[in-house]
Amino acid sequence: MTPKQVLEFAEEQGCRQVDIRFTDLPGLQQHISYPISQLSEDAFEEGFGIDGSSIRGWAAINESDMLLIPDPATAFKDPFYEVPTLVMTGTVIDPITRQHYERDPRWIAQKAENYLKSTNLADTAYFGAEAEFFIFDNVRFDQNQHSGFYFIDAEEGRWNSGRELDNLGYRPRYKEGYFPVPPTDHYQDLRAEMVEVMIQCGLQIECHHHEVATGGQCEIDQRFDTLVKSADNMMVYKYCIRNVADQYGKTVTFMPKPLFGDNGSGMHTHQSLWKDGKPLFAGDNYAGLSQMALWYIGGLLKHARALSAIIAPTTNSYKRLVPGYEAPVNLAYSRRNRSAAVRIPMYSSSPKAKRVEFRPPDPSSNPYMAFAAMLMAGLDGVLNKIDPGDPLDKDIYDLSPEEMNSVPSMPASLEEALTALEDDHAFLLKGDVFTEELLETYIAYKRKNEADAVRLRPHPYEFALYYDI
């Protein structure tokens, strides 16, 4: 929509307020609301003033004034607020220079799209991300100087099979929750409601289903879109899922690994490049790929360890990315092997469906930065003709120790991932998509507030291991 059309839409919908949203550096969506009278066509150029000093990873107190410029193409009516409200995503602008703010994740994604066009390799990058999540009924956690704990409960959790009262017995077994029909799948109706609300907000949904883990692990798949639009959609996706669950008295988490001993939640990300409306990843090479697609894979694999700090950006991510479990830690590619970091889906022979699926990302990542970083790695592979090596079509568990040693793997911790990003980030700086200052800020934030914060605190299981030592 144009600004004029947005104003007409707001009037038609009876909107009385406007909500402008943006995303902080770690990936949490923020918002600020105004009476609808504050929204005019001029506001789409002049923006709305905000204080950025308290936003995580953003400006210092002495340069905190910023502007939010609403993007009319992102407008929809909020399905949850009692007061009818128009919602738009904003881009952050410096009020003095009128330049984009370099720590705004959405601007990073926009710059990645601009850089792609500047290479003349392609004009469009499509991304389709499959973000998994858990639906719980109760969560408690606390951490202080002398205690620390968490407690999760879910009506669907297999651990409730022995409960004496109100127990009807239908619950997915550990690691056997994939595709059961109700009543074992407790959340068909809840997911269907989530889908209806997301469609109402403008998202295109392809399917939904129960995932592998017990305790309410689910997946709702969106249709692919361009890079920035897919990242915008992921923020709407998370917002809708959380709020529909809240209306049902449930709580949703996108933590990669909330349950011990069962599958974690990933965000497998499908990617392809197009030019002049034509797909560029279809060809006559392995798995029906073009040479460009193979080089793109080469870039993803070469930079995967550095990418991990952005696409798997939490200490909890490395509870999921563990060799021998469900996660794709092996830096190889395959047309069907899901233990490989890159998989080439073979569901369709259509050139338009040809894509690569990068499997290490998880939904704790900031989608604007994650999609941009993956594109930059892939483009580096194409520009430098990086050979991805031989595919990994064997069962990973049948490989000899010598063969396994030849397959590199993802980092084992956030600290290791951050070090890898420090050592390998030149590919992200091309086209000023990421800046040295942004990456330094990001790495310092993650080290201090997450990696070090977890490392310094006693873990509950350490008491079981060492209290009597």
Short mmCIF file of C-alpha atoms in Angstrom, two decimals:
data_model
loop_
_atom_site.label_atom_id
_atom_site.label_comp_id
_atom_site.label_asym_id
_atom_site.label_seq_id
_atom_site.Cartn_x
_atom_site.Cartn_y
_atom_site.Cartn_z
CA MET A 1 0.00 0.00 0.00
CA THR A 2 0.95 3.61 -0.51
CA PRO A 3 0.77 6.06 2.42
CA LYS A 4 -2.55 7.35 1.07
CA GLN A 5 -3.92 3.81 0.83
CA VAL A 6 -2.74 3.08 4.37
CA LEU A 7 -4.72 6.07 5.67
CA GLU A 8 -7.78 4.92 3.73
CA PHE A 9 -7.36 1.38 5.08
CA ALA A 10 -7.08 2.69 8.65
CA GLU A 11 -10.28 4.68 8.22
CA GLU A 12 -12.13 1.72 6.68
CA GLN A 13 -11.07 -0.51 9.58
CA GLY A 14 -12.02 2.06 12.19
CA CYS A 15 -8.46 2.20 13.56
CA ARG A 16 -8.05 4.62 16.43
CA GLN A 17 -4.36 4.10 17.11
CA VAL A 18 -1.22 3.31 15.11
CA ASP A 19 1.49 0.95 16.40
CA ILE A 20 5.01 1.27 14.94
CA ARG A 21 7.26 -1.76 15.48
CA PHE A 22 10.98 -2.36 15.15
CA THR A 23 13.52 -4.97 16.24
CA ASP A 24 16.45 -4.72 18.65
CA LEU A 25 19.87 -6.25 18.04
CA PRO A 26 19.16 -9.64 19.72
CA GLY A 27 15.91 -9.93 17.73
CA LEU A 28 13.10 -8.97 20.14
CA GLN A 29 10.35 -6.86 18.59
CA GLN A 30 9.59 -3.49 20.19
CA HIS A 31 6.73 -1.04 19.62
CA ILE A 32 5.34 2.41 20.33
CA SER A 33 1.72 3.55 19.84
CA TYR A 34 0.13 6.85 18.86
CA PRO A 35 -3.43 8.14 18.36
CA ILE A 36 -4.35 7.68 14.71
CA SER A 37 -4.59 11.47 14.40
CA GLN A 38 -0.78 11.53 14.57
CA LEU A 39 -0.54 9.57 11.31
CA SER A 40 -0.49 11.65 8.14
CA GLU A 41 1.07 11.24 4.73
CA ASP A 42 3.92 13.48 5.93
CA ALA A 43 4.64 11.04 8.80
CA PHE A 44 5.82 8.48 6.27
CA GLU A 45 8.73 10.81 5.49
CA GLU A 46 9.18 12.72 8.73
CA GLY A 47 8.81 9.68 11.00
CA PHE A 48 8.16 9.39 14.73
CA GLY A 49 10.74 10.30 17.35
CA ILE A 50 11.92 7.68 19.85
CA ASP A 51 14.61 7.31 22.51
CA GLY A 52 16.98 4.56 21.38
CA SER A 53 19.27 4.58 24.41
CA SER A 54 17.42 1.81 26.26
CA ILE A 55 17.14 -0.54 23.27
CA ARG A 56 19.47 -3.51 23.62
CA GLY A 57 22.62 -3.11 21.52
CA TRP A 58 21.67 0.37 20.32
CA ALA A 59 22.92 3.91 20.91
CA ALA A 60 24.62 5.47 23.89
CA ILE A 61 22.71 8.00 25.98
CA ASN A 62 24.43 10.94 24.24
CA GLU A 63 23.11 9.97 20.79
CA SER A 64 19.78 8.44 21.66
CA ASP A 65 17.33 10.51 19.56
CA MET A 66 16.10 8.51 16.59
CA LEU A 67 13.26 8.45 14.09
CA LEU A 68 11.00 5.56 13.12
CA ILE A 69 9.90 5.74 9.49
CA PRO A 70 6.83 3.51 8.98
CA ASP A 71 6.85 1.25 5.92
CA PRO A 72 3.38 1.41 4.33
CA ALA A 73 3.90 -1.99 2.67
CA THR A 74 3.84 -3.66 6.09
CA ALA A 75 0.46 -2.32 7.28
CA PHE A 76 -2.18 -4.56 8.83
CA LYS A 77 -4.83 -4.29 11.53
CA ASP A 78 -3.77 -5.83 14.83
CA PRO A 79 -5.95 -8.86 15.63
CA PHE A 80 -5.40 -8.74 19.41
CA TYR A 81 -5.70 -5.16 20.69
CA GLU A 82 -9.05 -4.10 22.16
CA VAL A 83 -8.69 -0.64 20.65
CA PRO A 84 -8.67 -0.97 16.83
CA THR A 85 -5.03 -0.42 15.88
CA LEU A 86 -3.09 -0.11 12.64
CA VAL A 87 0.32 -1.81 12.74
CA MET A 88 3.36 -1.01 10.62
CA THR A 89 7.04 -1.93 10.76
CA GLY A 90 9.43 0.99 10.94
CA THR A 91 12.96 1.61 9.73
CA VAL A 92 15.27 3.59 12.02
CA ILE A 93 16.75 6.91 10.86
CA ASP A 94 19.26 9.28 12.47
CA PRO A 95 17.34 12.58 12.91
CA ILE A 96 20.42 14.75 12.26
CA THR A 97 22.01 13.08 9.26
CA ARG A 98 18.77 11.51 7.96
CA GLN A 99 20.86 8.40 7.28
CA HIS A 100 19.78 4.87 8.14
CA TYR A 101 20.90 3.69 11.57
CA GLU A 102 23.59 1.05 11.09
CA ARG A 103 22.48 -1.01 14.09
CA ASP A 104 18.93 -1.34 12.82
CA PRO A 105 18.63 -5.04 11.87
CA ARG A 106 16.01 -4.30 9.21
CA TRP A 107 18.39 -1.91 7.47
CA ILE A 108 21.05 -4.65 7.45
CA ALA A 109 18.59 -6.90 5.61
CA GLN A 110 17.72 -4.11 3.17
CA LYS A 111 21.41 -3.52 2.47
CA ALA A 112 21.88 -7.24 1.77
CA GLU A 113 19.18 -7.05 -0.91
CA ASN A 114 20.83 -3.95 -2.37
CA TYR A 115 24.22 -5.67 -2.41
CA LEU A 116 22.77 -8.67 -4.21
CA LYS A 117 21.52 -6.43 -7.02
CA SER A 118 24.87 -4.61 -7.21
CA THR A 119 26.68 -7.90 -7.95
CA ASN A 120 24.53 -8.42 -11.06
CA LEU A 121 24.47 -12.14 -10.19
CA ALA A 122 20.78 -12.02 -9.34
CA ASP A 123 18.12 -9.48 -8.47
CA THR A 124 16.07 -11.44 -5.92
CA ALA A 125 16.86 -13.74 -3.01
CA TYR A 126 13.98 -15.84 -1.74
CA PHE A 127 13.95 -17.13 1.83
CA GLY A 128 11.55 -19.60 3.40
CA ALA A 129 12.15 -20.32 7.09
CA GLU A 130 10.53 -23.12 9.10
CA ALA A 131 10.50 -21.93 12.71
CA GLU A 132 9.59 -24.59 15.27
CA PHE A 133 8.30 -23.82 18.76
CA PHE A 134 6.96 -25.37 21.96
CA ILE A 135 3.57 -24.79 23.58
CA PHE A 136 3.67 -25.12 27.38
CA ASP A 137 1.09 -24.72 30.13
CA ASN A 138 3.40 -23.49 32.86
CA VAL A 139 6.95 -22.20 33.10
CA ARG A 140 8.87 -21.04 36.17
CA PHE A 141 12.49 -19.93 36.35
CA ASP A 142 14.75 -17.85 38.55
CA GLN A 143 18.44 -17.17 39.02
CA ASN A 144 20.14 -15.28 41.83
CA GLN A 145 23.29 -15.42 43.95
CA HIS A 146 22.33 -18.54 45.89
CA SER A 147 19.82 -20.44 43.74
CA GLY A 148 18.87 -21.17 40.19
CA PHE A 149 16.17 -23.34 38.62
CA TYR A 150 13.64 -23.76 35.83
CA PHE A 151 10.45 -25.79 35.74
CA ILE A 152 8.37 -26.50 32.64
CA ASP A 153 5.07 -28.31 32.40
CA ALA A 154 2.84 -29.17 29.46
CA GLU A 155 -0.42 -31.06 29.47
CA GLU A 156 0.87 -32.92 26.41
CA GLY A 157 4.23 -33.79 28.03
CA ARG A 158 4.95 -37.50 28.17
CA TRP A 159 6.23 -37.01 31.73
CA ASN A 160 2.59 -36.51 32.81
CA SER A 161 1.61 -40.06 31.82
CA GLY A 162 1.75 -41.15 35.47
CA ARG A 163 -0.35 -38.31 36.85
CA GLU A 164 -3.19 -39.54 39.06
CA LEU A 165 -5.89 -36.93 38.35
CA ASP A 166 -7.28 -35.60 35.06
CA ASN A 167 -5.21 -38.00 33.01
CA LEU A 168 -6.60 -39.25 29.67
CA GLY A 169 -3.31 -40.78 28.57
CA TYR A 170 -2.86 -39.56 25.00
CA ARG A 171 0.58 -37.97 24.83
CA PRO A 172 3.39 -38.23 22.25
CA ARG A 173 6.31 -40.41 23.28
CA TYR A 174 9.73 -38.77 23.46
CA LYS A 175 11.04 -38.27 19.91
CA GLU A 176 7.82 -39.79 18.45
CA GLY A 177 5.64 -36.71 18.14
CA TYR A 178 5.84 -36.34 14.36
CA PHE A 179 2.40 -36.15 12.69
CA PRO A 180 0.09 -37.98 15.17
CA VAL A 181 -3.61 -37.18 14.81
CA PRO A 182 -5.66 -35.92 17.77
CA PRO A 183 -6.11 -36.66 20.59
CA THR A 184 -2.37 -37.42 20.75
CA ASP A 185 -1.81 -34.14 18.93
CA HIS A 186 -3.35 -31.81 21.51
CA TYR A 187 -2.91 -28.63 19.50
CA GLN A 188 -4.60 -29.07 16.12
CA ASP A 189 -7.29 -26.49 16.92
CA LEU A 190 -4.84 -24.09 18.54
CA ARG A 191 -2.50 -24.21 15.54
CA ALA A 192 -5.45 -23.80 13.18
CA GLU A 193 -6.45 -20.65 15.07
CA MET A 194 -2.86 -19.39 14.81
CA VAL A 195 -2.96 -19.98 11.06
CA GLU A 196 -6.26 -18.13 10.68
CA VAL A 197 -4.94 -15.12 12.55
CA MET A 198 -1.69 -15.09 10.56
CA ILE A 199 -3.63 -15.18 7.29
CA GLN A 200 -5.72 -12.29 8.61
CA CYS A 201 -2.45 -10.38 9.11
CA GLY A 202 -1.37 -11.01 5.53
CA LEU A 203 0.90 -14.06 5.86
CA GLN A 204 0.74 -16.94 3.38
CA ILE A 205 0.72 -20.24 5.27
CA GLU A 206 1.45 -23.56 3.58
CA CYS A 207 0.85 -26.14 6.32
CA HIS A 208 1.02 -26.86 10.06
CA HIS A 209 1.72 -29.98 12.08
CA HIS A 210 3.00 -31.44 15.34
CA GLU A 211 6.77 -31.80 15.53
CA VAL A 212 8.99 -34.62 16.83
CA ALA A 213 9.21 -33.74 20.53
CA THR A 214 6.62 -34.36 23.20
CA GLY A 215 5.32 -31.49 25.30
CA GLY A 216 3.78 -29.47 22.48
CA GLN A 217 6.44 -29.01 19.82
CA CYS A 218 4.87 -27.64 16.63
CA GLU A 219 5.69 -26.14 13.25
CA ILE A 220 3.73 -23.80 10.99
CA ASP A 221 5.27 -23.25 7.56
CA GLN A 222 5.09 -19.93 5.74
CA ARG A 223 5.43 -19.48 2.00
CA PHE A 224 8.81 -18.16 0.91
CA ASP A 225 9.24 -14.47 0.08
CA THR A 226 11.98 -11.95 -0.58
CA LEU A 227 14.62 -11.52 2.12
CA VAL A 228 13.32 -8.43 3.94
CA LYS A 229 9.70 -9.47 3.53
CA SER A 230 10.44 -12.93 4.93
CA ALA A 231 12.13 -11.37 7.96
CA ASP A 232 9.17 -9.00 8.45
CA ASN A 233 6.86 -12.00 8.18
CA MET A 234 8.84 -13.94 10.77
CA MET A 235 8.29 -11.16 13.31
CA VAL A 236 4.52 -11.21 12.58
CA TYR A 237 4.60 -15.03 12.78
CA LYS A 238 6.13 -15.00 16.26
CA TYR A 239 3.79 -12.24 17.42
CA CYS A 240 0.67 -14.09 16.30
CA ILE A 241 1.74 -17.46 17.70
CA ARG A 242 2.59 -16.04 21.12
CA ASN A 243 -0.59 -14.02 21.42
CA VAL A 244 -3.01 -16.71 20.22
CA ALA A 245 -1.39 -19.12 22.70
CA ASP A 246 -1.76 -16.51 25.43
CA GLN A 247 -5.47 -16.19 24.67
CA TYR A 248 -5.78 -19.96 25.20
CA GLY A 249 -3.95 -19.77 28.53
CA LYS A 250 -0.78 -21.29 27.00
CA THR A 251 2.78 -20.00 26.65
CA VAL A 252 5.02 -20.41 23.60
CA THR A 253 8.81 -20.45 23.46
CA PHE A 254 11.16 -20.29 20.50
CA MET A 255 14.09 -21.42 22.66
CA PRO A 256 16.13 -23.93 20.65
CA LYS A 257 16.36 -26.55 23.43
CA PRO A 258 13.91 -26.17 26.33
CA LEU A 259 13.60 -29.94 27.02
CA PHE A 260 16.41 -32.31 27.92
CA GLY A 261 16.43 -35.65 26.07
CA ASP A 262 14.06 -34.66 23.26
CA ASN A 263 14.32 -32.77 20.00
CA GLY A 264 15.07 -29.07 19.94
CA SER A 265 13.52 -26.40 17.73
CA GLY A 266 15.26 -25.41 14.53
CA MET A 267 14.58 -22.86 11.80
CA HIS A 268 15.54 -24.66 8.60
CA THR A 269 15.96 -21.92 6.00
CA HIS A 270 15.28 -22.50 2.30
CA GLN A 271 17.12 -20.16 -0.07
CA SER A 272 17.31 -19.49 -3.80
CA LEU A 273 18.47 -16.78 -6.19
CA TRP A 274 16.47 -15.47 -9.16
CA LYS A 275 17.08 -12.98 -11.96
CA ASP A 276 14.54 -11.40 -14.31
CA GLY A 277 11.88 -13.73 -12.93
CA LYS A 278 13.91 -16.88 -13.63
CA PRO A 279 15.32 -19.35 -11.06
CA LEU A 280 19.10 -19.64 -11.01
CA PHE A 281 19.57 -22.71 -8.81
CA ALA A 282 18.22 -25.33 -11.24
CA GLY A 283 20.69 -27.17 -13.48
CA ASP A 284 22.24 -30.47 -14.52
CA ASN A 285 24.64 -30.98 -11.63
CA TYR A 286 24.20 -32.97 -8.42
CA ALA A 287 20.55 -33.13 -7.25
CA GLY A 288 19.48 -31.02 -10.22
CA LEU A 289 21.45 -27.98 -9.07
CA SER A 290 23.19 -25.35 -11.14
CA GLN A 291 26.87 -24.53 -10.72
CA MET A 292 25.81 -21.27 -9.06
CA ALA A 293 23.82 -23.22 -6.46
CA LEU A 294 26.80 -25.46 -5.70
CA TRP A 295 29.06 -22.43 -5.23
CA TYR A 296 26.39 -20.86 -3.02
CA ILE A 297 26.47 -24.03 -0.90
CA GLY A 298 30.26 -23.77 -0.84
CA GLY A 299 29.96 -20.30 0.68
CA LEU A 300 27.47 -21.43 3.31
CA LEU A 301 29.70 -24.33 4.34
CA LYS A 302 32.93 -22.32 4.32
CA HIS A 303 31.47 -19.61 6.57
CA ALA A 304 29.09 -21.79 8.61
CA ARG A 305 31.12 -21.61 11.80
CA ALA A 306 31.18 -17.80 11.66
CA LEU A 307 27.51 -17.70 10.65
CA SER A 308 26.64 -19.76 13.72
CA ALA A 309 27.11 -16.71 15.98
CA ILE A 310 24.24 -15.04 14.10
CA ILE A 311 22.00 -17.94 13.04
CA ALA A 312 22.35 -19.94 16.30
CA PRO A 313 23.04 -16.99 18.60
CA THR A 314 22.28 -18.24 22.11
CA THR A 315 24.03 -20.46 24.64
CA ASN A 316 20.92 -22.65 24.45
CA SER A 317 21.45 -23.09 20.68
CA TYR A 318 24.42 -25.35 21.42
CA LYS A 319 22.28 -27.69 23.49
CA ARG A 320 20.58 -28.44 20.15
CA LEU A 321 23.68 -28.40 17.93
CA VAL A 322 25.23 -31.54 19.41
CA PRO A 323 26.85 -34.32 17.32
CA GLY A 324 24.93 -37.58 17.32
CA TYR A 325 21.56 -36.00 18.09
CA GLU A 326 18.90 -34.60 15.78
CA ALA A 327 20.71 -31.41 14.84
CA PRO A 328 22.58 -30.93 11.53
CA VAL A 329 26.08 -30.13 12.81
CA ASN A 330 27.96 -31.76 9.92
CA LEU A 331 29.25 -29.16 7.46
CA ALA A 332 28.41 -31.04 4.30
CA TYR A 333 25.57 -31.14 1.77
CA SER A 334 23.21 -33.85 0.61
CA ARG A 335 20.02 -34.23 -1.39
CA ARG A 336 18.25 -36.20 1.36
CA ASN A 337 20.49 -36.65 4.38
CA ARG A 338 19.06 -34.50 7.16
CA SER A 339 22.21 -34.78 9.26
CA ALA A 340 24.01 -32.59 6.71
CA ALA A 341 24.03 -28.84 7.25
CA VAL A 342 22.77 -28.23 3.71
CA ARG A 343 19.99 -30.35 2.23
CA ILE A 344 18.63 -30.13 -1.29
CA PRO A 345 14.88 -30.86 -1.16
CA MET A 346 13.79 -33.33 -3.84
CA TYR A 347 9.99 -33.05 -3.56
CA SER A 348 9.60 -31.41 -6.97
CA SER A 349 11.49 -31.48 -10.27
CA SER A 350 10.29 -28.00 -11.22
CA PRO A 351 13.16 -25.51 -11.72
CA LYS A 352 11.14 -22.97 -9.71
CA ALA A 353 11.21 -25.31 -6.70
CA LYS A 354 14.97 -25.85 -6.77
CA ARG A 355 16.53 -24.43 -3.62
CA VAL A 356 18.99 -25.19 -0.85
CA GLU A 357 17.95 -25.72 2.75
CA PHE A 358 20.38 -24.60 5.45
CA ARG A 359 19.53 -26.52 8.60
CA PRO A 360 21.66 -25.21 11.52
CA PRO A 361 19.69 -21.95 12.13
CA ASP A 362 17.24 -21.81 15.01
CA PRO A 363 14.35 -19.44 15.82
CA SER A 364 16.22 -17.61 18.59
CA SER A 365 18.04 -15.74 15.83
CA ASN A 366 17.24 -12.24 14.61
CA PRO A 367 15.73 -13.03 11.17
CA TYR A 368 16.90 -9.78 9.56
CA MET A 369 20.51 -10.43 10.49
CA ALA A 370 20.35 -14.21 9.99
CA PHE A 371 18.91 -14.05 6.47
CA ALA A 372 21.30 -11.25 5.50
CA ALA A 373 24.32 -13.16 6.82
CA MET A 374 23.36 -16.38 5.03
CA LEU A 375 22.90 -14.50 1.76
CA MET A 376 26.31 -12.85 2.14
CA ALA A 377 27.97 -16.22 2.77
CA GLY A 378 26.27 -17.77 -0.24
CA LEU A 379 27.17 -14.85 -2.49
CA ASP A 380 30.78 -15.07 -1.34
CA GLY A 381 30.71 -18.68 -2.49
CA VAL A 382 29.39 -17.70 -5.92
CA LEU A 383 31.76 -14.77 -6.41
CA ASN A 384 34.80 -16.83 -5.41
CA LYS A 385 33.58 -20.11 -6.95
CA ILE A 386 33.97 -22.02 -3.69
CA ASP A 387 33.80 -25.78 -4.22
CA PRO A 388 31.52 -27.43 -1.63
CA GLY A 389 33.33 -30.75 -1.96
CA ASP A 390 31.62 -34.12 -2.30
CA PRO A 391 28.08 -34.63 -1.03
CA LEU A 392 27.43 -36.63 2.13
CA ASP A 393 24.88 -39.21 1.02
CA LYS A 394 25.84 -41.94 3.49
CA ASP A 395 24.10 -42.46 6.80
CA ILE A 396 26.22 -40.41 9.18
CA TYR A 397 26.05 -43.18 11.77
CA ASP A 398 27.61 -45.65 9.31
CA LEU A 399 30.73 -43.54 8.76
CA SER A 400 34.03 -44.78 10.15
CA PRO A 401 35.88 -42.58 12.69
CA GLU A 402 38.34 -41.65 9.94
CA GLU A 403 35.51 -40.56 7.64
CA MET A 404 33.84 -38.59 10.44
CA ASN A 405 37.08 -36.75 11.18
CA SER A 406 37.11 -35.48 7.59
CA VAL A 407 33.68 -33.84 8.01
CA PRO A 408 33.95 -30.45 9.75
CA SER A 409 31.24 -29.48 12.20
CA MET A 410 29.50 -26.49 13.72
CA PRO A 411 30.91 -24.85 16.89
CA ALA A 412 30.10 -26.51 20.21
CA SER A 413 29.37 -23.31 22.15
CA LEU A 414 28.35 -19.70 21.71
CA GLU A 415 31.83 -18.59 22.81
CA GLU A 416 33.40 -20.74 20.08
CA ALA A 417 30.92 -19.31 17.55
CA LEU A 418 31.70 -15.72 18.52
CA THR A 419 35.43 -16.39 18.13
CA ALA A 420 34.76 -17.88 14.69
CA LEU A 421 32.86 -14.71 13.73
CA GLU A 422 35.76 -12.55 14.93
CA ASP A 423 38.14 -14.58 12.75
CA ASP A 424 35.93 -14.79 9.66
CA HIS A 425 33.67 -11.84 8.86
CA ALA A 426 35.18 -10.08 5.82
CA PHE A 427 32.44 -11.60 3.65
CA LEU A 428 29.82 -9.79 5.77
CA LEU A 429 31.45 -6.39 5.24
CA LYS A 430 31.03 -6.33 1.46
CA GLY A 431 28.71 -3.58 0.34
CA ASP A 432 28.74 -2.25 3.91
CA VAL A 433 25.94 -4.73 4.66
CA PHE A 434 27.43 -5.39 8.09
CA THR A 435 29.94 -2.95 9.55
CA GLU A 436 32.94 -3.57 11.78
CA GLU A 437 31.33 -1.41 14.47
CA LEU A 438 28.07 -3.37 14.33
CA LEU A 439 29.83 -6.72 14.54
CA GLU A 440 32.06 -5.56 17.39
CA THR A 441 28.99 -4.33 19.27
CA TYR A 442 27.12 -7.58 18.60
CA ILE A 443 30.01 -9.82 19.69
CA ALA A 444 30.68 -7.77 22.84
CA TYR A 445 26.99 -7.82 23.76
CA LYS A 446 26.71 -11.58 23.27
CA ARG A 447 29.90 -12.29 25.21
CA LYS A 448 29.10 -10.14 28.21
CA ASN A 449 25.35 -10.63 28.53
CA GLU A 450 25.00 -14.23 27.43
CA ALA A 451 28.13 -16.38 27.03
CA ASP A 452 29.96 -15.02 30.10
CA ALA A 453 26.77 -14.63 32.11
CA VAL A 454 25.98 -18.34 31.74
CA ARG A 455 29.59 -19.44 32.14
CA LEU A 456 29.97 -17.61 35.46
CA ARG A 457 26.91 -19.13 37.12
CA PRO A 458 26.76 -22.58 38.77
CA HIS A 459 24.56 -25.00 36.84
CA PRO A 460 21.95 -27.03 38.79
CA TYR A 461 23.35 -30.28 37.40
CA GLU A 462 26.79 -29.41 38.77
CA PHE A 463 25.36 -29.99 42.26
CA ALA A 464 24.32 -33.50 41.27
CA LEU A 465 27.78 -34.13 39.82
CA TYR A 466 30.02 -32.45 42.35
CA TYR A 467 28.35 -31.55 45.65
CA ASP A 468 29.86 -34.54 47.45
CA ILE A 469 33.18 -34.50 45.66
#
